[in-house]
């Protein structure tokens, strides 16, 4: 692990022992592998996991005391583990925000309770402990360059001393060494796929930058020159003895605001070197971080470079060449390049060539962009649409009409410009040819420049055109690349309300792709858009102007809210209460973007809480009865997302939302609306109180009708809702009587993973009724469920295993049925090796039912069920513990299995289960211990681990099954003790 962190991980600083781990795909992959290793160690190697570190790993944590539970002592801001070292020091200590951990066991448990923060905790731990092996084993095992003899010395010590602790150290260092190799191999694979520079790419970039360099104030650089004019046959300018290090050439760059920079361009990237020495020699040593190209390097070094690049009428583009080298092309404004724009100078052939040339440069180009921003939508459709549009090169008469108008838009006084803009609006701007004509003639750049003038009429005219043409994918990208969004964001502060509205509506159109949304946020646009929602009194007649401004602001926020970071920005800017206020109005034009924004944001837990606490559920329910289907759809979608929380489900019922949802199920023509409504019904049905209401509204019958001839997104929700409705016995009968079981079973052959999960749950829920089970069996439903255990998706495996439990329990001849599946028993036993907790719990539950048949129990015993169940005994999950104990209890009924569980060390961990706070775990564990206590060796193990004291407390339980099992186990232990005394003393 030390070598991998030193050599492969990407740090923000080059010096040893400093800097932080950069958030890169490579680092994320390394962190995830380290987390998995730590989590698995406690189950795979419990002895090594319990080893106490030489010194604690110490770091500043983001976790607070509230996340710690059983096994920890909490005192205000201090948490310490009940587990302690030999010197009585806690193995985990949290004081204020400083965390100290002294064993892998505690590290593993900490990662489990950190849940979504585990990546951040692992990162913080490794940043604070750059060579963790030193803290774990001691300074003699630190990471060194060259030959490392520490393992050999340790091996010699093991041979001489025969010390158990030294042997454990040996095993730990071997495990860590194995992890190190795994991390290094993983990083090597990823690094080998990275884009590498070559001489042609560097030369293209240098030539491009030279075109923009010179003495003028607005040039990007003063100068940029190679240090050598000699070019070798391979295109490199570096001397041969430096080419072996991957170096291509050396450049001297003079920015406007810094001293000259001497840089090295190599296959690995661009970096600052030591500069030119006396004569023509160069100090080749790297003096900076590595950058992917010259432009990226200059962006970090020269603010003036960044500023002047933004002013250029040229846009840098990056060619996604198949050979993975960088190329740049330029799109030049005709006016700037001195080309004539007189309409009479254009022949049709010449115009076509120019139009085609401009389109080609767009088609082969992708803007420099940071693709790291998270988004809630994929942009594949956007890219494909881009490509489709670029292939369409047919030019219509409208195209030439706009060509002629271009001259008057570009030149002349404000009045002439406004007239030209009005004339341009007379064209059908919704037509693709007109949209591309505006781009190809250079008018798009002029329209954006007009936004930066002081003439309100010119600004408004320009925005009215941009609002229309920005419906086009190509135009959206071009507007963003030409800096149009930045100016529009500034216009949101304009005192002219009409101008603000137009700017917001145009932003709403442009911000439909990730980079545009990011630009709006970075330029302060989110706060300004939220500000447009402010008004004195919602709904007053004299506030109609305010309402229109709010509508436009909500439209833009709706587009922006598809980004996770923008959702947070809207919340921080105070958008939630303002959206809540507008939700109370009756104007559908405002309600649609407001609800659209809310349903987009409802994927975040903080928004779901706010929607509930701000009283918005009542208004969402109210608008389900609107006559506008789009509004109904967005309201249902918002309820779908918010109803993950029980409190929200209760509010939907209390405000009368279940009946309109049931009514809307009848609109099967509008598939988008149907998907949203069925989703809302599904999530609301999680609460049993809501299921009773749905029964009254005949919702179950309607859902059964929707099980056929529907899109997958609808089917997923319908089958999910039916599965939840099966909580009531009467609904299970209703589904059968309505003929719902055959289409349910048929869905078990689907390919969509989410659909398979919900279908398995629904079939399993129906199988509780014996009459339903007969139909499922006759349709080969159990075989289909068993085949889903082979599915690679753990969620599908778990749902199939849960569904098999009632099927086995309620089938007429379940033992024979299970044996009829060739290889089925071996398959379910193998799933005990899964890493997924839900799979393990469900498989243990299935084994409990399988083991009730003696013959099947003998078969799974032969397949090694006992050691696999024993291996799981150290789990800390109460859900697994409960079903595991039940499985062990039933597996004890066969042959020598009781003895085998003792030999595979399953007894002692089971005793610890009695300390759990879950009563169902107590019951299952007591039954398992009772069965195991029939073997004398197991009784001794239980007694040694203090089982009697724990069971005595449970003998007085009100749960008769627990009471009987506890008493039986104590009786067996007592009988053994008496027999031992009799044998000893006669």
PDB file of N, CA, C and O in Angstrom, residues 225-261:
ATOM      1  N   UNK A 225       8.306  30.562 -28.467  1.00  0.00           N
ATOM      2  CA  UNK A 225       9.334  30.089 -29.403  1.00  0.00           C
ATOM      3  C   UNK A 225       9.917  28.757 -28.941  1.00  0.00           C
ATOM      4  O   UNK A 225      10.040  28.490 -27.740  1.00  0.00           O
ATOM      5  N   UNK A 226      10.318  27.920 -29.938  1.00  0.00           N
ATOM      6  CA  UNK A 226      11.079  26.707 -29.630  1.00  0.00           C
ATOM      7  C   UNK A 226      12.501  27.101 -29.241  1.00  0.00           C
ATOM      8  O   UNK A 226      13.049  28.096 -29.732  1.00  0.00           O
ATOM      9  N   UNK A 227      13.141  26.321 -28.386  1.00  0.00           N
ATOM     10  CA  UNK A 227      14.548  26.598 -28.059  1.00  0.00           C
ATOM     11  C   UNK A 227      15.482  26.055 -29.130  1.00  0.00           C
ATOM     12  O   UNK A 227      16.653  26.415 -29.186  1.00  0.00           O
ATOM     13  N   UNK A 228      14.978  25.175 -30.001  1.00  0.00           N
ATOM     14  CA  UNK A 228      15.813  24.602 -31.060  1.00  0.00           C
ATOM     15  C   UNK A 228      15.025  24.585 -32.362  1.00  0.00           C
ATOM     16  O   UNK A 228      13.833  24.236 -32.372  1.00  0.00           O
ATOM     17  N   UNK A 229      15.682  24.945 -33.470  1.00  0.00           N
ATOM     18  CA  UNK A 229      15.038  24.927 -34.784  1.00  0.00           C
ATOM     19  C   UNK A 229      15.203  23.581 -35.479  1.00  0.00           C
ATOM     20  O   UNK A 229      14.539  23.311 -36.481  1.00  0.00           O
ATOM     21  N   UNK A 230      16.098  22.742 -34.953  1.00  0.00           N
ATOM     22  CA  UNK A 230      16.369  21.470 -35.627  1.00  0.00           C
ATOM     23  C   UNK A 230      15.280  20.447 -35.276  1.00  0.00           C
ATOM     24  O   UNK A 230      14.965  20.236 -34.102  1.00  0.00           O
ATOM     25  N   UNK A 231      14.686  19.832 -36.328  1.00  0.00           N
ATOM     26  CA  UNK A 231      13.628  18.835 -36.131  1.00  0.00           C
ATOM     27  C   UNK A 231      14.141  17.480 -36.589  1.00  0.00           C
ATOM     28  O   UNK A 231      14.570  17.319 -37.734  1.00  0.00           O
ATOM     29  N   UNK A 232      14.124  16.505 -35.682  1.00  0.00           N
ATOM     30  CA  UNK A 232      14.542  15.141 -36.033  1.00  0.00           C
ATOM     31  C   UNK A 232      13.479  14.473 -36.904  1.00  0.00           C
ATOM     32  O   UNK A 232      12.343  14.961 -37.014  1.00  0.00           O
ATOM     33  N   UNK A 233      13.821  13.329 -37.488  1.00  0.00           N
ATOM     34  CA  UNK A 233      12.920  12.612 -38.406  1.00  0.00           C
ATOM     35  C   UNK A 233      11.610  12.223 -37.727  1.00  0.00           C
ATOM     36  O   UNK A 233      10.564  12.129 -38.372  1.00  0.00           O
ATOM     37  N   UNK A 234      11.636  12.004 -36.405  1.00  0.00           N
ATOM     38  CA  UNK A 234      10.410  11.610 -35.679  1.00  0.00           C
ATOM     39  C   UNK A 234       9.570  12.802 -35.236  1.00  0.00           C
ATOM     40  O   UNK A 234       8.579  12.645 -34.529  1.00  0.00           O
ATOM     41  N   UNK A 235       9.991  14.019 -35.629  1.00  0.00           N
ATOM     42  CA  UNK A 235       9.220  15.208 -35.286  1.00  0.00           C
ATOM     43  C   UNK A 235       9.645  15.873 -33.988  1.00  0.00           C
ATOM     44  O   UNK A 235       9.167  16.956 -33.652  1.00  0.00           O
ATOM     45  N   UNK A 236      10.544  15.242 -33.224  1.00  0.00           N
ATOM     46  CA  UNK A 236      10.991  15.804 -31.941  1.00  0.00           C
ATOM     47  C   UNK A 236      12.072  16.848 -32.162  1.00  0.00           C
ATOM     48  O   UNK A 236      12.833  16.810 -33.137  1.00  0.00           O
ATOM     49  N   UNK A 237      12.192  17.780 -31.214  1.00  0.00           N
ATOM     50  CA  UNK A 237      13.266  18.787 -31.222  1.00  0.00           C
ATOM     51  C   UNK A 237      14.202  18.583 -30.039  1.00  0.00           C
ATOM     52  O   UNK A 237      15.215  19.262 -29.929  1.00  0.00           O
ATOM     53  N   UNK A 238      13.832  17.719 -29.102  1.00  0.00           N
ATOM     54  CA  UNK A 238      14.705  17.407 -27.959  1.00  0.00           C
ATOM     55  C   UNK A 238      15.873  16.545 -28.433  1.00  0.00           C
ATOM     56  O   UNK A 238      15.719  15.750 -29.371  1.00  0.00           O
ATOM     57  N   UNK A 239      17.051  16.685 -27.798  1.00  0.00           N
ATOM     58  CA  UNK A 239      18.197  15.838 -28.200  1.00  0.00           C
ATOM     59  C   UNK A 239      17.894  14.365 -27.924  1.00  0.00           C
ATOM     60  O   UNK A 239      17.089  14.040 -27.047  1.00  0.00           O
ATOM     61  N   UNK A 240      18.539  13.460 -28.659  1.00  0.00           N
ATOM     62  CA  UNK A 240      18.237  12.021 -28.526  1.00  0.00           C
ATOM     63  C   UNK A 240      18.350  11.493 -27.100  1.00  0.00           C
ATOM     64  O   UNK A 240      17.549  10.650 -26.697  1.00  0.00           O
ATOM     65  N   UNK A 241      19.357  11.991 -26.331  1.00  0.00           N
ATOM     66  CA  UNK A 241      19.510  11.469 -24.965  1.00  0.00           C
ATOM     67  C   UNK A 241      18.393  11.930 -24.019  1.00  0.00           C
ATOM     68  O   UNK A 241      18.250  11.394 -22.938  1.00  0.00           O
ATOM     69  N   UNK A 242      17.608  12.940 -24.462  1.00  0.00           N
ATOM     70  CA  UNK A 242      16.427  13.330 -23.684  1.00  0.00           C
ATOM     71  C   UNK A 242      15.144  12.697 -24.252  1.00  0.00           C
ATOM     72  O   UNK A 242      14.152  12.547 -23.549  1.00  0.00           O
ATOM     73  N   UNK A 243      15.187  12.346 -25.529  1.00  0.00           N
ATOM     74  CA  UNK A 243      14.023  11.674 -26.122  1.00  0.00           C
ATOM     75  C   UNK A 243      13.755  10.330 -25.458  1.00  0.00           C
ATOM     76  O   UNK A 243      12.606   9.887 -25.388  1.00  0.00           O
ATOM     77  N   UNK A 244      14.812   9.685 -24.959  1.00  0.00           N
ATOM     78  CA  UNK A 244      14.616   8.394 -24.282  1.00  0.00           C
ATOM     79  C   UNK A 244      13.783   8.566 -23.011  1.00  0.00           C
ATOM     80  O   UNK A 244      13.213   7.608 -22.505  1.00  0.00           O
ATOM     81  N   UNK A 245      13.725   9.811 -22.476  1.00  0.00           N
ATOM     82  CA  UNK A 245      12.882  10.094 -21.305  1.00  0.00           C
ATOM     83  C   UNK A 245      11.476  10.535 -21.730  1.00  0.00           C
ATOM     84  O   UNK A 245      10.681  10.950 -20.888  1.00  0.00           O
ATOM     85  N   UNK A 246      11.184  10.458 -23.036  1.00  0.00           N
ATOM     86  CA  UNK A 246       9.847  10.831 -23.527  1.00  0.00           C
ATOM     87  C   UNK A 246       9.708  12.304 -23.857  1.00  0.00           C
ATOM     88  O   UNK A 246       8.610  12.764 -24.156  1.00  0.00           O
ATOM     89  N   UNK A 247      10.818  13.077 -23.808  1.00  0.00           N
ATOM     90  CA  UNK A 247      10.734  14.525 -24.048  1.00  0.00           C
ATOM     91  C   UNK A 247      10.676  14.810 -25.546  1.00  0.00           C
ATOM     92  O   UNK A 247      11.384  14.188 -26.341  1.00  0.00           O
ATOM     93  N   UNK A 248       9.832  15.781 -25.940  1.00  0.00           N
ATOM     94  CA  UNK A 248       9.581  16.090 -27.356  1.00  0.00           C
ATOM     95  C   UNK A 248      10.291  17.375 -27.765  1.00  0.00           C
ATOM     96  O   UNK A 248      10.997  17.420 -28.765  1.00  0.00           O
ATOM     97  N   UNK A 249      10.109  18.434 -26.974  1.00  0.00           N
ATOM     98  CA  UNK A 249      10.710  19.723 -27.309  1.00  0.00           C
ATOM     99  C   UNK A 249      10.690  20.624 -26.084  1.00  0.00           C
ATOM    100  O   UNK A 249      10.106  20.281 -25.047  1.00  0.00           O
ATOM    101  N   UNK A 250      11.323  21.818 -26.218  1.00  0.00           N
ATOM    102  CA  UNK A 250      11.379  22.804 -25.136  1.00  0.00           C
ATOM    103  C   UNK A 250      10.937  24.140 -25.709  1.00  0.00           C
ATOM    104  O   UNK A 250      11.287  24.509 -26.832  1.00  0.00           O
ATOM    105  N   UNK A 251      10.155  24.890 -24.936  1.00  0.00           N
ATOM    106  CA  UNK A 251       9.595  26.164 -25.396  1.00  0.00           C
ATOM    107  C   UNK A 251       9.908  27.266 -24.394  1.00  0.00           C
ATOM    108  O   UNK A 251       9.931  27.008 -23.181  1.00  0.00           O
ATOM    109  N   UNK A 252      10.145  28.463 -24.919  1.00  0.00           N
ATOM    110  CA  UNK A 252      10.236  29.654 -24.064  1.00  0.00           C
ATOM    111  C   UNK A 252       8.990  30.494 -24.350  1.00  0.00           C
ATOM    112  O   UNK A 252       8.765  30.932 -25.473  1.00  0.00           O
ATOM    113  N   UNK A 253       8.161  30.684 -23.320  1.00  0.00           N
ATOM    114  CA  UNK A 253       6.883  31.391 -23.470  1.00  0.00           C
ATOM    115  C   UNK A 253       6.931  32.682 -22.655  1.00  0.00           C
ATOM    116  O   UNK A 253       7.317  32.661 -21.484  1.00  0.00           O
ATOM    117  N   UNK A 254       6.538  33.795 -23.284  1.00  0.00           N
ATOM    118  CA  UNK A 254       6.496  35.084 -22.573  1.00  0.00           C
ATOM    119  C   UNK A 254       5.031  35.532 -22.449  1.00  0.00           C
ATOM    120  O   UNK A 254       4.434  36.081 -23.377  1.00  0.00           O
ATOM    121  N   UNK A 255       4.392  35.275 -21.292  1.00  0.00           N
ATOM    122  CA  UNK A 255       3.041  35.809 -21.069  1.00  0.00           C
ATOM    123  C   UNK A 255       3.093  37.312 -20.801  1.00  0.00           C
ATOM    124  O   UNK A 255       4.161  37.886 -20.588  1.00  0.00           O
ATOM    125  N   UNK A 256       1.929  37.953 -20.785  1.00  0.00           N
ATOM    126  CA  UNK A 256       1.868  39.403 -20.530  1.00  0.00           C
ATOM    127  C   UNK A 256       2.107  39.745 -19.064  1.00  0.00           C
ATOM    128  O   UNK A 256       2.487  40.878 -18.759  1.00  0.00           O
ATOM    129  N   UNK A 257       1.881  38.811 -18.168  1.00  0.00           N
ATOM    130  CA  UNK A 257       1.864  39.162 -16.743  1.00  0.00           C
ATOM    131  C   UNK A 257       2.843  38.363 -15.881  1.00  0.00           C
ATOM    132  O   UNK A 257       2.781  38.435 -14.664  1.00  0.00           O
ATOM    133  N   UNK A 258       3.724  37.574 -16.480  1.00  0.00           N
ATOM    134  CA  UNK A 258       4.709  36.829 -15.681  1.00  0.00           C
ATOM    135  C   UNK A 258       6.053  36.875 -16.376  1.00  0.00           C
ATOM    136  O   UNK A 258       6.167  37.308 -17.531  1.00  0.00           O
ATOM    137  N   UNK A 259       7.082  36.427 -15.668  1.00  0.00           N
ATOM    138  CA  UNK A 259       8.401  36.286 -16.285  1.00  0.00           C
ATOM    139  C   UNK A 259       8.345  35.195 -17.349  1.00  0.00           C
ATOM    140  O   UNK A 259       7.441  34.344 -17.330  1.00  0.00           O
ATOM    141  N   UNK A 260       9.315  35.182 -18.272  1.00  0.00           N
ATOM    142  CA  UNK A 260       9.332  34.118 -19.295  1.00  0.00           C
ATOM    143  C   UNK A 260       9.348  32.730 -18.640  1.00  0.00           C
ATOM    144  O   UNK A 260       9.976  32.517 -17.604  1.00  0.00           O
ATOM    145  N   UNK A 261       8.659  31.806 -19.254  1.00  0.00           N
ATOM    146  CA  UNK A 261       8.552  30.440 -18.738  1.00  0.00           C
ATOM    147  C   UNK A 261       9.225  29.485 -19.712  1.00  0.00           C
ATOM    148  O   UNK A 261       8.971  29.533 -20.921  1.00  0.00           O
TER     149      UNK A 261
END
